[in-house]
Amino acid sequence: MEDERQIIERILAGSELAFRQIVDQHSQRIFNYVRRMTRNSAEAEDISQETFIRFWVSRDRFDPGRVKLTTWLHRIAHNLCVDYFRQRQLQERPAPVQPDRQDSPDTEYELSIRAGVVHKALMSLSERQRSAIVLCHYQNFSQRDAAHILDLSVDALESLLRRGRRKLKQKLAKELE
Amino acid sequence: MNLERFTLIVESYGADSHRWPVDERAEALEFSLTSPDALSLLDQAAALDHDLTLFELPDSARSVRRVEMAIFSALKPGRLERLLKWVLPDFDDLAHTLWRPTLVACLPLLLGVVIGLTLTNNTDELSLDEELGLLAFTDIVREEWNNE
């Protein structure tokens, strides 16, 4: 089985086949990140697609000795999300979660209501605070990699996370009272 | 490790020690076992961590498949692009690819030859009336020459 380093070397040499392998391996993770950052799947699909195309077109700018591929792809995706929010001037109003009450047991229904509240609280954070939480909590990046994606120092990331979590805690306490 | 730093770590990264900075993890874990305040902080952070895990994404296999298909189709060049790529010589391998633009440049010449041959063949297949007309024309011309 070919390791990622070899695949990257082939991509840098212009192999479309190697690029397809990378798309297969990373598309789900990138989609999840963008989906958590944006409001819906259609927007997430467009941004995820653009992420990989930009990576392919400017592949000569990627230095595998300096940064991991997944970090690089997340950085492209993050920048595209930032551009998207700037262009559209989006007001973060997530669609309310509407579970099927009749088919769900009460506990599941309560959980999905709570999940909707969490979603809403996350979307109410600033785009930078949300990115920091999504990268560290959901995408499981290390502090260093998350800081690289957001183009911040580790201290700045830590501060962003702390403020984000504090705000989230307050929002959830208020909403779930 | 002190309570101040431990608080900053837990407030930033939550209660799961796997998310804590690697170089401080062992010390922070040890500190959490000795301080009641640290345990209380961990409980609060764990509650928020639990709430965050509730935000699960819906099944996105179809969306991801659509993304992949869109990327792969964007990679495929159009017909014109493929034709141009084939016609234009590869400067790194000029010896093996120079025949392609040469062939394309010769196409009008070949077309002319084919049209010319087709027209020549047509003159061989004159109808009887046309042949008689040509013969009659020859006689008239010959008579005019003789008269002069």
mmCIF file of C-alpha atoms in Angstrom:
data_model
loop_
_atom_site.group_PDB
_atom_site.id
_atom_site.type_symbol
_atom_site.label_atom_id
_atom_site.label_comp_id
_atom_site.label_asym_id
_atom_site.label_seq_id
_atom_site.Cartn_x
_atom_site.Cartn_y
_atom_site.Cartn_z
ATOM 1 C CA MET A 1 0.000 0.000 0.000
ATOM 2 C CA GLU A 2 1.345 3.372 -1.055
ATOM 3 C CA ASP A 3 1.848 5.826 1.797
ATOM 4 C CA GLU A 4 0.680 9.428 1.702
ATOM 5 C CA ARG A 5 4.196 10.787 1.154
ATOM 6 C CA GLN A 6 4.525 8.854 -2.104
ATOM 7 C CA ILE A 7 1.063 9.916 -3.231
ATOM 8 C CA ILE A 8 1.958 13.558 -2.547
ATOM 9 C CA GLU A 9 5.165 13.213 -4.563
ATOM 10 C CA ARG A 10 3.127 11.905 -7.484
ATOM 11 C CA ILE A 11 0.620 14.743 -7.136
ATOM 12 C CA LEU A 12 3.425 17.290 -7.194
ATOM 13 C CA ALA A 13 4.647 15.610 -10.384
ATOM 14 C CA GLY A 14 1.164 16.138 -11.851
ATOM 15 C CA SER A 15 -0.496 12.725 -11.424
ATOM 16 C CA GLU A 16 -4.284 13.042 -11.581
ATOM 17 C CA LEU A 17 -4.646 9.482 -10.349
ATOM 18 C CA ALA A 18 -2.746 10.328 -7.152
ATOM 19 C CA PHE A 19 -4.908 13.411 -6.709
ATOM 20 C CA ARG A 20 -8.019 11.234 -6.927
ATOM 21 C CA GLN A 21 -6.636 9.081 -4.112
ATOM 22 C CA ILE A 22 -6.196 12.162 -1.938
ATOM 23 C CA VAL A 23 -9.733 13.332 -2.730
ATOM 24 C CA ASP A 24 -11.062 9.899 -1.708
ATOM 25 C CA GLN A 25 -9.120 9.975 1.551
ATOM 26 C CA HIS A 26 -9.844 13.545 2.653
ATOM 27 C CA SER A 27 -13.176 14.592 1.128
ATOM 28 C CA GLN A 28 -15.318 13.406 4.054
ATOM 29 C CA ARG A 29 -13.201 15.210 6.646
ATOM 30 C CA ILE A 30 -13.069 18.453 4.680
ATOM 31 C CA PHE A 31 -16.805 18.279 4.027
ATOM 32 C CA ASN A 32 -17.482 17.792 7.756
ATOM 33 C CA TYR A 33 -15.384 20.825 8.640
ATOM 34 C CA VAL A 34 -17.060 23.053 6.059
ATOM 35 C CA ARG A 35 -20.499 21.689 6.941
ATOM 36 C CA ARG A 36 -19.971 22.626 10.596
ATOM 37 C CA MET A 37 -18.806 26.075 9.572
ATOM 38 C CA THR A 38 -21.605 26.842 7.115
ATOM 39 C CA ARG A 39 -25.324 26.524 7.304
ATOM 40 C CA ASN A 40 -26.147 23.786 4.854
ATOM 41 C CA SER A 41 -24.924 20.918 2.749
ATOM 42 C CA ALA A 42 -25.163 22.647 -0.647
ATOM 43 C CA GLU A 43 -22.823 25.428 0.464
ATOM 44 C CA ALA A 44 -20.537 22.874 2.093
ATOM 45 C CA GLU A 45 -20.426 20.847 -1.147
ATOM 46 C CA ASP A 46 -19.410 23.897 -3.212
ATOM 47 C CA ILE A 47 -16.699 24.971 -0.780
ATOM 48 C CA SER A 48 -15.335 21.425 -0.377
ATOM 49 C CA GLN A 49 -15.149 21.024 -4.151
ATOM 50 C CA GLU A 50 -13.380 24.359 -4.525
ATOM 51 C CA THR A 51 -10.929 23.381 -1.771
ATOM 52 C CA PHE A 52 -9.646 20.381 -3.703
ATOM 53 C CA ILE A 53 -9.589 22.179 -7.048
ATOM 54 C CA ARG A 54 -7.555 25.015 -5.533
ATOM 55 C CA PHE A 55 -5.191 22.505 -3.980
ATOM 56 C CA TRP A 56 -4.712 20.817 -7.390
ATOM 57 C CA VAL A 57 -4.268 24.064 -9.327
ATOM 58 C CA SER A 58 -1.737 25.503 -6.864
ATOM 59 C CA ARG A 59 -0.161 22.217 -5.792
ATOM 60 C CA ASP A 60 3.344 23.558 -6.384
ATOM 61 C CA ARG A 61 2.827 25.894 -3.396
ATOM 62 C CA PHE A 62 2.364 22.955 -1.034
ATOM 63 C CA ASP A 63 5.520 22.029 0.874
ATOM 64 C CA PRO A 64 5.068 18.547 2.435
ATOM 65 C CA GLY A 65 8.206 19.054 4.537
ATOM 66 C CA ARG A 66 6.689 22.035 6.310
ATOM 67 C CA VAL A 67 3.028 21.185 6.786
ATOM 68 C CA LYS A 68 0.814 18.087 6.781
ATOM 69 C CA LEU A 69 -1.518 17.605 3.844
ATOM 70 C CA THR A 70 -4.656 17.518 5.989
ATOM 71 C CA THR A 71 -3.617 20.779 7.685
ATOM 72 C CA TRP A 72 -2.977 22.373 4.284
ATOM 73 C CA LEU A 73 -6.372 21.261 2.933
ATOM 74 C CA HIS A 74 -8.144 22.537 6.053
ATOM 75 C CA ARG A 75 -6.347 25.842 5.681
ATOM 76 C CA ILE A 76 -7.597 26.206 2.105
ATOM 77 C CA ALA A 77 -11.115 25.220 3.217
ATOM 78 C CA HIS A 78 -10.981 27.672 6.113
ATOM 79 C CA ASN A 79 -9.884 30.545 3.865
ATOM 80 C CA LEU A 80 -12.695 29.728 1.453
ATOM 81 C CA CYS A 81 -15.189 29.761 4.348
ATOM 82 C CA VAL A 82 -13.891 33.168 5.427
ATOM 83 C CA ASP A 83 -14.229 34.473 1.849
ATOM 84 C CA TYR A 84 -17.711 33.016 1.660
ATOM 85 C CA PHE A 85 -18.834 34.731 4.861
ATOM 86 C CA ARG A 86 -17.319 38.010 3.760
ATOM 87 C CA GLN A 87 -18.929 37.909 0.324
ATOM 88 C CA ARG A 88 -22.351 36.911 1.426
ATOM 89 C CA GLN A 89 -22.310 38.883 4.680
ATOM 90 C CA LEU A 90 -24.119 35.955 6.177
ATOM 91 C CA GLN A 91 -26.119 36.331 9.281
ATOM 92 C CA GLU A 92 -25.666 33.105 11.116
ATOM 93 C CA ARG A 93 -29.166 31.804 11.556
ATOM 94 C CA PRO A 94 -29.104 28.009 11.447
ATOM 95 C CA ALA A 95 -32.233 26.226 10.361
ATOM 96 C CA PRO A 96 -34.041 24.960 13.443
ATOM 97 C CA VAL A 97 -33.817 21.243 14.042
ATOM 98 C CA GLN A 98 -37.222 19.664 13.531
ATOM 99 C CA PRO A 99 -37.111 16.030 14.584
ATOM 100 C CA ASP A 100 -39.997 13.713 13.903
ATOM 101 C CA ARG A 101 -41.580 13.615 17.320
ATOM 102 C CA GLN A 102 -43.953 10.734 16.637
ATOM 103 C CA ASP A 103 -41.203 8.319 15.605
ATOM 104 C CA SER A 104 -38.695 9.250 18.269
ATOM 105 C CA PRO A 105 -38.705 8.196 21.879
ATOM 106 C CA ASP A 106 -38.847 11.099 24.331
ATOM 107 C CA THR A 107 -35.186 10.832 25.290
ATOM 108 C CA GLU A 108 -34.090 10.973 21.650
ATOM 109 C CA TYR A 109 -36.410 13.902 21.070
ATOM 110 C CA GLU A 110 -34.947 15.768 24.030
ATOM 111 C CA LEU A 111 -31.441 15.007 22.814
ATOM 112 C CA SER A 112 -32.186 16.323 19.352
ATOM 113 C CA ILE A 113 -33.702 19.483 20.811
ATOM 114 C CA ARG A 114 -30.548 19.908 22.884
ATOM 115 C CA ALA A 115 -28.427 19.237 19.789
ATOM 116 C CA GLY A 116 -30.347 21.960 17.957
ATOM 117 C CA VAL A 117 -29.624 24.377 20.778
ATOM 118 C CA VAL A 118 -25.924 23.464 20.678
ATOM 119 C CA HIS A 119 -25.906 23.974 16.899
ATOM 120 C CA LYS A 120 -27.557 27.369 17.277
ATOM 121 C CA ALA A 121 -25.142 28.388 20.040
ATOM 122 C CA LEU A 122 -22.162 27.314 17.922
ATOM 123 C CA MET A 123 -23.423 29.288 14.946
ATOM 124 C CA SER A 124 -23.825 32.361 17.136
ATOM 125 C CA LEU A 125 -20.078 32.431 17.836
ATOM 126 C CA SER A 126 -17.797 34.548 15.711
ATOM 127 C CA GLU A 127 -16.434 32.716 12.676
ATOM 128 C CA ARG A 128 -12.947 32.598 14.244
ATOM 129 C CA GLN A 129 -14.147 31.223 17.583
ATOM 130 C CA ARG A 130 -16.272 28.629 15.794
ATOM 131 C CA SER A 131 -13.362 27.577 13.566
ATOM 132 C CA ALA A 132 -11.117 27.132 16.592
ATOM 133 C CA ILE A 133 -13.676 24.939 18.389
ATOM 134 C CA VAL A 134 -14.554 22.905 15.300
ATOM 135 C CA LEU A 135 -10.885 22.269 14.466
ATOM 136 C CA CYS A 136 -9.870 21.276 18.001
ATOM 137 C CA HIS A 137 -13.020 19.550 19.218
ATOM 138 C CA TYR A 138 -14.534 17.920 16.126
ATOM 139 C CA GLN A 139 -11.620 17.628 13.686
ATOM 140 C CA ASN A 140 -9.183 16.638 16.479
ATOM 141 C CA PHE A 141 -6.317 18.838 15.375
ATOM 142 C CA SER A 142 -3.406 19.529 17.703
ATOM 143 C CA GLN A 143 -2.982 23.104 18.952
ATOM 144 C CA ARG A 144 -0.069 23.649 16.575
ATOM 145 C CA ASP A 145 -1.925 22.425 13.475
ATOM 146 C CA ALA A 146 -5.127 24.286 14.351
ATOM 147 C CA ALA A 147 -3.094 27.454 14.914
ATOM 148 C CA HIS A 148 -1.421 26.954 11.524
ATOM 149 C CA ILE A 149 -4.781 26.541 9.772
ATOM 150 C CA LEU A 150 -6.090 29.744 11.335
ATOM 151 C CA ASP A 151 -2.774 31.522 10.798
ATOM 152 C CA LEU A 152 -2.432 32.302 14.520
ATOM 153 C CA SER A 153 0.043 31.693 17.304
ATOM 154 C CA VAL A 154 -0.769 28.841 19.709
ATOM 155 C CA ASP A 155 -1.370 31.414 22.484
ATOM 156 C CA ALA A 156 -3.848 33.299 20.303
ATOM 157 C CA LEU A 157 -5.622 30.038 19.464
ATOM 158 C CA GLU A 158 -5.850 29.173 23.150
ATOM 159 C CA SER A 159 -7.357 32.556 23.919
ATOM 160 C CA LEU A 160 -9.846 32.180 21.044
ATOM 161 C CA LEU A 161 -10.873 28.740 22.287
ATOM 162 C CA ARG A 162 -11.284 29.947 25.848
ATOM 163 C CA ARG A 163 -13.475 32.890 24.847
ATOM 164 C CA GLY A 164 -15.471 30.701 22.478
ATOM 165 C CA ARG A 165 -16.129 28.000 25.058
ATOM 166 C CA ARG A 166 -17.054 30.577 27.682
ATOM 167 C CA LYS A 167 -19.568 32.214 25.344
ATOM 168 C CA LEU A 168 -20.932 28.825 24.351
ATOM 169 C CA LYS A 169 -21.382 27.847 27.988
ATOM 170 C CA GLN A 170 -23.277 31.044 28.723
ATOM 171 C CA LYS A 171 -25.499 30.659 25.665
ATOM 172 C CA LEU A 172 -26.289 27.038 26.461
ATOM 173 C CA ALA A 173 -27.039 27.811 30.101
ATOM 174 C CA LYS A 174 -29.454 30.547 28.990
ATOM 175 C CA GLU A 175 -31.121 28.483 26.245
ATOM 176 C CA LEU A 176 -31.453 25.277 28.229
ATOM 177 C CA GLU A 177 -32.829 26.861 31.394
ATOM 178 C CA MET B 1 1.634 23.367 37.022
ATOM 179 C CA ASN B 2 -0.580 25.602 39.138
ATOM 180 C CA LEU B 3 -4.317 26.177 39.372
ATOM 181 C CA GLU B 4 -4.138 29.266 37.155
ATOM 182 C CA ARG B 5 -2.476 27.432 34.268
ATOM 183 C CA PHE B 6 -4.640 24.346 34.763
ATOM 184 C CA THR B 7 -7.765 26.545 34.570
ATOM 185 C CA LEU B 8 -6.547 28.078 31.315
ATOM 186 C CA ILE B 9 -5.903 24.637 29.814
ATOM 187 C CA VAL B 10 -9.282 23.207 30.808
ATOM 188 C CA GLU B 11 -11.204 26.331 29.802
ATOM 189 C CA SER B 12 -9.508 26.271 26.403
ATOM 190 C CA TYR B 13 -9.362 22.588 25.509
ATOM 191 C CA GLY B 14 -12.032 20.982 27.673
ATOM 192 C CA ALA B 15 -11.904 18.032 30.032
ATOM 193 C CA ASP B 16 -10.475 15.438 27.645
ATOM 194 C CA SER B 17 -6.747 15.267 28.390
ATOM 195 C CA HIS B 18 -6.034 14.044 24.832
ATOM 196 C CA ARG B 19 -6.789 17.572 23.641
ATOM 197 C CA TRP B 20 -4.448 19.247 26.118
ATOM 198 C CA PRO B 21 -1.030 20.507 24.978
ATOM 199 C CA VAL B 22 1.308 17.492 24.786
ATOM 200 C CA ASP B 23 4.159 19.100 26.690
ATOM 201 C CA GLU B 24 1.918 19.981 29.663
ATOM 202 C CA ARG B 25 -0.399 16.976 29.639
ATOM 203 C CA ALA B 26 1.363 14.777 32.182
ATOM 204 C CA GLU B 27 1.800 17.606 34.682
ATOM 205 C CA ALA B 28 -1.790 18.745 34.258
ATOM 206 C CA LEU B 29 -3.102 15.212 34.788
ATOM 207 C CA GLU B 30 -1.062 14.846 37.934
ATOM 208 C CA PHE B 31 -2.287 18.209 39.182
ATOM 209 C CA SER B 32 -5.918 17.217 38.569
ATOM 210 C CA LEU B 33 -5.508 14.261 40.929
ATOM 211 C CA THR B 34 -4.289 16.403 43.796
ATOM 212 C CA SER B 35 -6.518 19.458 43.611
ATOM 213 C CA PRO B 36 -10.274 19.467 44.420
ATOM 214 C CA ASP B 37 -10.625 22.766 42.506
ATOM 215 C CA ALA B 38 -9.151 21.077 39.459
ATOM 216 C CA LEU B 39 -11.702 18.273 39.683
ATOM 217 C CA SER B 40 -14.553 20.770 39.866
ATOM 218 C CA LEU B 41 -13.205 22.551 36.777
ATOM 219 C CA LEU B 42 -12.993 19.231 34.937
ATOM 220 C CA ASP B 43 -16.633 18.436 35.747
ATOM 221 C CA GLN B 44 -17.804 21.770 34.348
ATOM 222 C CA ALA B 45 -15.731 21.378 31.204
ATOM 223 C CA ALA B 46 -16.939 17.789 30.731
ATOM 224 C CA ALA B 47 -20.556 18.989 30.704
ATOM 225 C CA LEU B 48 -19.788 21.403 27.859
ATOM 226 C CA ASP B 49 -17.806 18.711 26.017
ATOM 227 C CA HIS B 50 -20.823 16.423 26.266
ATOM 228 C CA ASP B 51 -23.116 19.095 24.846
ATOM 229 C CA LEU B 52 -20.708 19.658 21.968
ATOM 230 C CA THR B 53 -20.793 15.969 21.076
ATOM 231 C CA LEU B 54 -24.572 16.247 20.612
ATOM 232 C CA PHE B 55 -24.042 18.345 17.497
ATOM 233 C CA GLU B 56 -23.661 15.456 15.090
ATOM 234 C CA LEU B 57 -23.788 15.885 11.358
ATOM 235 C CA PRO B 58 -26.474 14.109 9.326
ATOM 236 C CA ASP B 59 -25.345 11.300 7.032
ATOM 237 C CA SER B 60 -23.367 13.036 4.310
ATOM 238 C CA ALA B 61 -22.233 10.110 2.133
ATOM 239 C CA ARG B 62 -24.260 11.352 -0.859
ATOM 240 C CA SER B 63 -23.017 14.909 -0.514
ATOM 241 C CA VAL B 64 -19.412 13.731 -0.309
ATOM 242 C CA ARG B 65 -19.926 11.523 -3.378
ATOM 243 C CA ARG B 66 -21.321 14.523 -5.268
ATOM 244 C CA VAL B 67 -18.295 16.587 -4.237
ATOM 245 C CA GLU B 68 -15.934 13.874 -5.493
ATOM 246 C CA MET B 69 -17.776 13.507 -8.811
ATOM 247 C CA ALA B 70 -17.756 17.275 -9.341
ATOM 248 C CA ILE B 71 -14.000 17.412 -8.685
ATOM 249 C CA PHE B 72 -13.260 14.513 -11.032
ATOM 250 C CA SER B 73 -15.411 15.930 -13.833
ATOM 251 C CA ALA B 74 -13.726 19.327 -13.415
ATOM 252 C CA LEU B 75 -10.411 17.595 -14.058
ATOM 253 C CA LYS B 76 -11.544 16.170 -17.412
ATOM 254 C CA PRO B 77 -10.532 18.538 -20.231
ATOM 255 C CA GLY B 78 -13.084 19.552 -22.895
ATOM 256 C CA ARG B 79 -12.941 18.241 -26.509
ATOM 257 C CA LEU B 80 -11.343 21.392 -27.888
ATOM 258 C CA GLU B 81 -8.766 21.408 -25.103
ATOM 259 C CA ARG B 82 -7.936 17.741 -25.794
ATOM 260 C CA LEU B 83 -7.634 18.414 -29.552
ATOM 261 C CA LEU B 84 -5.341 21.385 -28.981
ATOM 262 C CA LYS B 85 -3.263 19.371 -26.544
ATOM 263 C CA TRP B 86 -2.875 16.649 -29.184
ATOM 264 C CA VAL B 87 -2.068 19.045 -32.036
ATOM 265 C CA LEU B 88 0.420 21.277 -30.251
ATOM 266 C CA PRO B 89 3.868 19.686 -30.111
ATOM 267 C CA ASP B 90 5.434 18.732 -26.809
ATOM 268 C CA PHE B 91 8.635 20.777 -26.682
ATOM 269 C CA ASP B 92 10.238 18.235 -24.370
ATOM 270 C CA ASP B 93 9.686 15.511 -26.966
ATOM 271 C CA LEU B 94 9.684 17.434 -30.213
ATOM 272 C CA ALA B 95 11.030 14.552 -32.319
ATOM 273 C CA HIS B 96 8.046 12.357 -31.575
ATOM 274 C CA THR B 97 5.282 14.960 -31.614
ATOM 275 C CA LEU B 98 6.242 17.334 -34.431
ATOM 276 C CA TRP B 99 4.391 15.194 -36.976
ATOM 277 C CA ARG B 100 1.046 16.197 -35.441
ATOM 278 C CA PRO B 101 1.098 19.943 -36.299
ATOM 279 C CA THR B 102 2.727 19.010 -39.627
ATOM 280 C CA LEU B 103 -0.166 16.687 -40.396
ATOM 281 C CA VAL B 104 -2.700 19.363 -39.472
ATOM 282 C CA ALA B 105 -0.876 21.919 -41.663
ATOM 283 C CA CYS B 106 -0.910 19.460 -44.613
ATOM 284 C CA LEU B 107 -4.626 18.794 -44.334
ATOM 285 C CA PRO B 108 -5.692 21.689 -46.655
ATOM 286 C CA LEU B 109 -3.140 20.473 -49.249
ATOM 287 C CA LEU B 110 -4.451 16.917 -49.034
ATOM 288 C CA LEU B 111 -8.002 18.215 -49.316
ATOM 289 C CA GLY B 112 -7.046 20.151 -52.472
ATOM 290 C CA VAL B 113 -5.476 17.046 -54.024
ATOM 291 C CA VAL B 114 -8.589 15.000 -53.295
ATOM 292 C CA ILE B 115 -10.884 17.652 -54.795
ATOM 293 C CA GLY B 116 -8.617 17.933 -57.821
ATOM 294 C CA LEU B 117 -8.630 14.191 -58.408
ATOM 295 C CA THR B 118 -12.383 14.053 -58.066
ATOM 296 C CA LEU B 119 -12.875 16.780 -60.701
ATOM 297 C CA THR B 120 -10.425 15.082 -63.121
ATOM 298 C CA ASN B 121 -12.314 11.832 -62.884
ATOM 299 C CA ASN B 122 -15.547 13.644 -63.673
ATOM 300 C CA THR B 123 -14.221 14.859 -67.073
ATOM 301 C CA ASP B 124 -13.606 11.225 -68.068
ATOM 302 C CA GLU B 125 -17.221 10.431 -67.570
ATOM 303 C CA LEU B 126 -18.812 12.883 -70.044
ATOM 304 C CA SER B 127 -22.196 12.042 -71.434
ATOM 305 C CA LEU B 128 -22.593 11.367 -75.215
ATOM 306 C CA ASP B 129 -24.145 14.807 -75.863
ATOM 307 C CA GLU B 130 -21.293 16.553 -74.038
ATOM 308 C CA GLU B 131 -18.680 14.632 -76.045
ATOM 309 C CA LEU B 132 -20.489 15.478 -79.348
ATOM 310 C CA GLY B 133 -20.644 19.111 -78.271
ATOM 311 C CA LEU B 134 -16.920 19.176 -77.597
ATOM 312 C CA LEU B 135 -16.191 17.508 -80.988
ATOM 313 C CA ALA B 136 -18.431 20.003 -82.783
ATOM 314 C CA PHE B 137 -16.692 22.873 -81.035
ATOM 315 C CA THR B 138 -13.315 21.495 -82.182
ATOM 316 C CA ASP B 139 -14.540 21.393 -85.823
ATOM 317 C CA ILE B 140 -15.768 24.993 -85.693
ATOM 318 C CA VAL B 141 -12.471 26.157 -84.240
ATOM 319 C CA ARG B 142 -10.568 24.198 -86.934
ATOM 320 C CA GLU B 143 -12.734 25.757 -89.736
ATOM 321 C CA GLU B 144 -12.141 29.243 -88.367
ATOM 322 C CA TRP B 145 -8.400 28.603 -88.347
ATOM 323 C CA ASN B 146 -8.539 27.347 -91.963
ATOM 324 C CA ASN B 147 -10.554 30.361 -93.118
ATOM 325 C CA GLU B 148 -8.022 32.701 -91.638
#
